[in-house]
PDB file of C-alpha atoms and ligand atoms in Angstrom:
ATOM      1  CA  MET A   1     256.385 -64.180  97.953  1.00 66.00           C
ATOM      2  CA  ARG A   2     252.638 -64.904  97.892  1.00 85.00           C
ATOM      3  CA  CYS A   3     250.650 -67.678  99.654  1.00 91.00           C
ATOM      4  CA  ASP A   4     250.406 -69.679  96.324  1.00 91.00           C
ATOM      5  CA  GLU A   5     254.112 -70.024  96.334  1.00 90.00           C
ATOM      6  CA  PHE A   6     254.373 -71.087  99.926  1.00 92.00           C
ATOM      7  CA  LYS A   7     251.609 -73.642  99.981  1.00 90.00           C
ATOM      8  CA  PRO A   8     253.274 -76.284  97.879  1.00 90.00           C
ATOM      9  CA  MET A   9     256.211 -76.002 100.323  1.00 92.00           C
ATOM     10  CA  LEU A  10     254.172 -76.947 103.398  1.00 93.00           C
ATOM     11  CA  THR A  11     254.313 -80.683 102.957  1.00 91.00           C
ATOM     12  CA  GLY A  12     257.982 -80.575 102.330  1.00 92.00           C
ATOM     13  CA  TYR A  13     258.403 -78.394 105.517  1.00 93.00           C
ATOM     14  CA  LEU A  14     256.424 -81.025 107.503  1.00 90.00           C
ATOM     15  CA  ASP A  15     258.631 -83.821 106.213  1.00 89.00           C
ATOM     16  CA  GLY A  16     261.788 -81.784 106.865  1.00 90.00           C
ATOM     17  CA  GLU A  17     262.755 -81.734 103.207  1.00 92.00           C
ATOM     18  CA  LEU A  18     263.270 -78.061 102.825  1.00 93.00           C
ATOM     19  CA  THR A  19     266.677 -76.301 102.772  1.00 94.00           C
ATOM     20  CA  PRO A  20     267.322 -74.184 105.985  1.00 94.00           C
ATOM     21  CA  GLU A  21     266.887 -70.970 103.925  1.00 94.00           C
ATOM     22  CA  ARG A  22     263.482 -72.084 102.466  1.00 93.00           C
ATOM     23  CA  SER A  23     262.374 -73.188 105.850  1.00 94.00           C
ATOM     24  CA  ALA A  24     263.277 -69.803 107.348  1.00 94.00           C
ATOM     25  CA  GLU A  25     261.408 -67.989 104.452  1.00 94.00           C
ATOM     26  CA  LEU A  26     258.305 -70.134 105.063  1.00 94.00           C
ATOM     27  CA  GLU A  27     258.465 -69.695 108.873  1.00 95.00           C
ATOM     28  CA  ALA A  28     258.646 -65.908 108.407  1.00 94.00           C
ATOM     29  CA  HIS A  29     255.649 -66.039 106.119  1.00 94.00           C
ATOM     30  CA  LEU A  30     253.724 -68.353 108.521  1.00 94.00           C
ATOM     31  CA  ALA A  31     254.285 -65.936 111.406  1.00 94.00           C
ATOM     32  CA  ALA A  32     252.565 -63.218 109.300  1.00 94.00           C
ATOM     33  CA  CYS A  33     249.995 -65.298 107.459  1.00 94.00           C
ATOM     34  CA  GLU A  34     246.893 -66.751 109.251  1.00 94.00           C
ATOM     35  CA  ALA A  35     245.703 -68.700 106.102  1.00 93.00           C
ATOM     36  CA  CYS A  36     249.008 -70.597 105.660  1.00 94.00           C
ATOM     37  CA  ARG A  37     249.173 -71.387 109.371  1.00 95.00           C
ATOM     38  CA  ARG A  38     245.750 -72.881 109.170  1.00 95.00           C
ATOM     39  CA  GLU A  39     246.746 -74.986 106.112  1.00 94.00           C
ATOM     40  CA  LEU A  40     249.846 -76.207 107.955  1.00 94.00           C
ATOM     41  CA  ALA A  41     247.815 -77.264 110.953  1.00 94.00           C
ATOM     42  CA  GLU A  42     245.444 -79.177 108.675  1.00 93.00           C
ATOM     43  CA  LEU A  43     248.306 -80.935 106.973  1.00 92.00           C
ATOM     44  CA  THR A  44     249.893 -81.809 110.359  1.00 91.00           C
ATOM     45  CA  GLY A  45     246.553 -83.264 111.435  1.00 91.00           C
ATOM     46  CA  LEU A  46     246.333 -85.315 108.247  1.00 88.00           C
ATOM     47  CA  LYS A  47     249.803 -86.547 108.654  1.00 86.00           C
ATOM     48  CA  GLU A  48     249.177 -87.735 112.281  1.00 86.00           C
ATOM     49  CA  GLU A  49     245.957 -89.502 111.132  1.00 84.00           C
ATOM     50  CA  LEU A  50     247.832 -91.353 108.468  1.00 82.00           C
ATOM     51  CA  ALA A  51     250.534 -92.408 110.953  1.00 80.00           C
ATOM     52  CA  MET A  52     247.876 -93.643 113.419  1.00 78.00           C
ATOM     53  CA  MET A  53     246.201 -95.653 110.611  1.00 75.00           C
ATOM     54  CA  LYS A  54     249.511 -97.240 109.818  1.00 71.00           C
ATOM     55  CA  PHE A  55     250.206 -98.192 113.338  1.00 67.00           C
ATOM     56  CA  LYS A  56     246.675 -99.146 114.265  1.00 66.00           C
ATOM     57  CA  GLU A  57     247.685-102.757 114.205  1.00 64.00           C
ATOM     58  CA  PRO A  58     251.135-103.464 115.614  1.00 67.00           C
ATOM     59  CA  PRO A  59     253.366-105.387 113.247  1.00 70.00           C
ATOM     60  CA  ASP A  60     253.916-108.116 115.911  1.00 77.00           C
ATOM     61  CA  VAL A  61     250.303-109.088 115.891  1.00 77.00           C
ATOM     62  CA  GLU A  62     250.267-109.290 112.110  1.00 76.00           C
ATOM     63  CA  LEU A  63     253.318-111.536 112.163  1.00 79.00           C
ATOM     64  CA  GLU A  64     251.977-113.697 114.868  1.00 82.00           C
ATOM     65  CA  ARG A  65     248.721-114.238 112.981  1.00 82.00           C
ATOM     66  CA  TYR A  66     250.701-115.133 109.822  1.00 80.00           C
ATOM     67  CA  TRP A  67     252.812-117.661 111.613  1.00 81.00           C
ATOM     68  CA  ARG A  68     249.854-119.195 113.352  1.00 83.00           C
ATOM     69  CA  SER A  69     247.996-119.621 110.065  1.00 83.00           C
ATOM     70  CA  VAL A  70     251.131-121.225 108.499  1.00 83.00           C
ATOM     71  CA  TYR A  71     251.405-123.602 111.490  1.00 82.00           C
ATOM     72  CA  ASN A  72     247.710-124.527 111.253  1.00 81.00           C
ATOM     73  CA  ARG A  73     248.064-125.284 107.616  1.00 82.00           C
ATOM     74  CA  LEU A  74     251.177-127.404 108.224  1.00 83.00           C
ATOM     75  CA  GLU A  75     249.512-129.174 111.115  1.00 83.00           C
ATOM     76  CA  ARG A  76     246.384-130.052 109.064  1.00 81.00           C
ATOM     77  CA  GLY A  77     248.414-130.995 105.994  1.00 82.00           C
ATOM     78  CA  LEU A  78     250.489-133.364 108.092  1.00 85.00           C
ATOM     79  CA  GLY A  79     247.375-134.707 109.745  1.00 85.00           C
ATOM     80  CA  TRP A  80     245.893-135.596 106.393  1.00 83.00           C
ATOM     81  CA  ILE A  81     248.994-137.142 105.096  1.00 85.00           C
ATOM     82  CA  LEU A  82     249.375-139.373 108.284  1.00 88.00           C
ATOM     83  CA  LEU A  83     245.738-140.298 108.228  1.00 88.00           C
ATOM     84  CA  SER A  84     245.792-141.335 104.552  1.00 84.00           C
ATOM     85  CA  VAL A  85     249.031-143.283 104.956  1.00 86.00           C
ATOM     86  CA  GLY A  86     247.817-145.034 108.000  1.00 89.00           C
ATOM     87  CA  ALA A  87     244.445-145.829 106.498  1.00 86.00           C
ATOM     88  CA  ILE A  88     245.992-147.266 103.299  1.00 83.00           C
ATOM     89  CA  ILE A  89     248.421-149.452 105.313  1.00 87.00           C
ATOM     90  CA  VAL A  90     245.606-150.701 107.677  1.00 88.00           C
ATOM     91  CA  LEU A  91     243.225-151.302 104.782  1.00 81.00           C
ATOM     92  CA  CYS A  92     245.742-153.078 102.636  1.00 82.00           C
ATOM     93  CA  TYR A  93     247.043-155.215 105.484  1.00 86.00           C
ATOM     94  CA  GLY A  94     243.485-156.245 106.514  1.00 83.00           C
ATOM     95  CA  ALA A  95     242.609-156.937 102.915  1.00 78.00           C
ATOM     96  CA  PHE A  96     245.632-159.188 102.261  1.00 80.00           C
ATOM     97  CA  GLN A  97     244.987-161.048 105.461  1.00 84.00           C
ATOM     98  CA  LEU A  98     241.365-161.619 104.528  1.00 77.00           C
ATOM     99  CA  ILE A  99     242.277-162.652 100.984  1.00 77.00           C
ATOM    100  CA  GLU A 100     244.982-165.012 102.125  1.00 82.00           C
ATOM    101  CA  GLU A 101     242.715-166.792 104.485  1.00 82.00           C
ATOM    102  CA  MET A 102     239.939-167.010 101.980  1.00 77.00           C
ATOM    103  CA  ILE A 103     242.097-168.381  99.165  1.00 76.00           C
ATOM    104  CA  LYS A 104     243.563-171.026 101.454  1.00 82.00           C
ATOM    105  CA  ASP A 105     240.102-172.168 102.477  1.00 81.00           C
ATOM    106  CA  PRO A 106     239.039-174.830 100.036  1.00 80.00           C
ATOM    107  CA  ARG A 107     235.353-174.572 101.041  1.00 80.00           C
ATOM    108  CA  VAL A 108     234.890-171.017  99.639  1.00 76.00           C
ATOM    109  CA  ALA A 109     233.736-170.940  96.094  1.00 80.00           C
ATOM    110  CA  VAL A 110     236.154-169.435  93.487  1.00 80.00           C
ATOM    111  CA  LEU A 111     233.619-166.903  92.306  1.00 85.00           C
ATOM    112  CA  LEU A 112     233.132-165.670  95.847  1.00 82.00           C
ATOM    113  CA  LYS A 113     236.923-165.346  96.275  1.00 78.00           C
ATOM    114  CA  VAL A 114     237.086-163.277  93.138  1.00 83.00           C
ATOM    115  CA  GLY A 115     234.176-161.181  94.341  1.00 85.00           C
ATOM    116  CA  VAL A 116     235.680-160.497  97.697  1.00 80.00           C
ATOM    117  CA  VAL A 117     239.135-159.541  96.160  1.00 80.00           C
ATOM    118  CA  ALA A 118     237.341-157.099  93.752  1.00 86.00           C
ATOM    119  CA  LEU A 119     235.295-155.662  96.629  1.00 84.00           C
ATOM    120  CA  VAL A 120     238.305-155.088  98.816  1.00 79.00           C
ATOM    121  CA  PHE A 121     240.409-153.488  96.180  1.00 83.00           C
ATOM    122  CA  GLY A 122     237.518-151.428  94.995  1.00 88.00           C
ATOM    123  CA  ALA A 123     237.150-150.108  98.582  1.00 84.00           C
ATOM    124  CA  VAL A 124     240.863-149.228  98.815  1.00 80.00           C
ATOM    125  CA  ILE A 125     240.807-147.448  95.459  1.00 86.00           C
ATOM    126  CA  LEU A 126     237.716-145.500  96.365  1.00 87.00           C
ATOM    127  CA  PHE A 127     239.192-144.528  99.740  1.00 82.00           C
ATOM    128  CA  VAL A 128     242.403-143.200  98.178  1.00 81.00           C
ATOM    129  CA  SER A 129     240.453-141.357  95.504  1.00 84.00           C
ATOM    130  CA  LEU A 130     238.261-139.717  98.173  1.00 83.00           C
ATOM    131  CA  LEU A 131     241.189-138.645 100.114  1.00 78.00           C
ATOM    132  CA  ARG A 132     242.880-137.222  97.168  1.00 79.00           C
ATOM    133  CA  GLU A 133     239.760-135.333  96.278  1.00 80.00           C
ATOM    134  CA  ARG A 134     239.647-133.985  99.840  1.00 75.00           C
ATOM    135  CA  LEU A 135     243.202-132.782  99.629  1.00 73.00           C
ATOM    136  CA  ALA A 136     242.580-131.079  96.343  1.00 74.00           C
ATOM    137  CA  VAL A 137     239.550-129.260  97.708  1.00 68.00           C
ATOM    138  CA  ARG A 138     241.752-128.092 100.625  1.00 63.00           C
ATOM    139  CA  LYS A 139     244.309-126.668  98.218  1.00 61.00           C
ATOM    140  CA  VAL A 140     241.595-124.766  96.362  1.00 60.00           C
ATOM    141  CA  ASP A 141     240.270-123.419  99.762  1.00 60.00           C
ATOM    142  CA  LYS A 142     243.702-122.173 100.689  1.00 56.00           C
ATOM    143  CA  TYR A 143     244.016-120.443  97.279  1.00 57.00           C
ATOM    144  CA  SER A 144     240.706-118.628  97.451  1.00 55.00           C
ATOM    145  CA  LYS A 145     241.399-117.564 100.937  1.00 52.00           C
ATOM    146  CA  GLU A 146     244.655-115.965  99.753  1.00 51.00           C
ATOM    147  CA  VAL A 147     242.733-114.220  97.038  1.00 51.00           C
ATOM    148  CA  GLU A 148     240.292-112.876  99.465  1.00 47.00           C
ATOM    149  CA  ARG A 149     242.983-111.146 101.436  1.00 46.00           C
TER     150      ARG A 149
HETATM  151 ZN1  LIG B   1     250.137 -67.389 103.330  1.00 78.51          ZN
END
């Protein structure tokens, strides 16, 4: 057999995929052939490099980073939800208290009462709308980051 016939067998030999007879044939040829020995050495080096690249970053680190990012997202998501719920409760409670007092007070003009009610509800609606916008932006950010990766 000539070198051309042995060369395609080299990768299989490295991966241990050859039959014992074929391995023996190849080994006999390698013992006699300098060129094929050099090629085998090159392939071995390439294989080691590939293995090093694969294990450059231990899987543990990758996994840990993944869970940390999931935790951060959950934490911030929860933070935003609590903040918005709390803010809405406080704002509504304060608004109703204020409105109740004003409406009970006969000295305050009806037009002013209407104005204050509109103002307070407007503020609550704006606040909720801003929070929702903020949450939507966060979702988009998360998505674009995932695309980046
Ligand atoms: Zn050869």
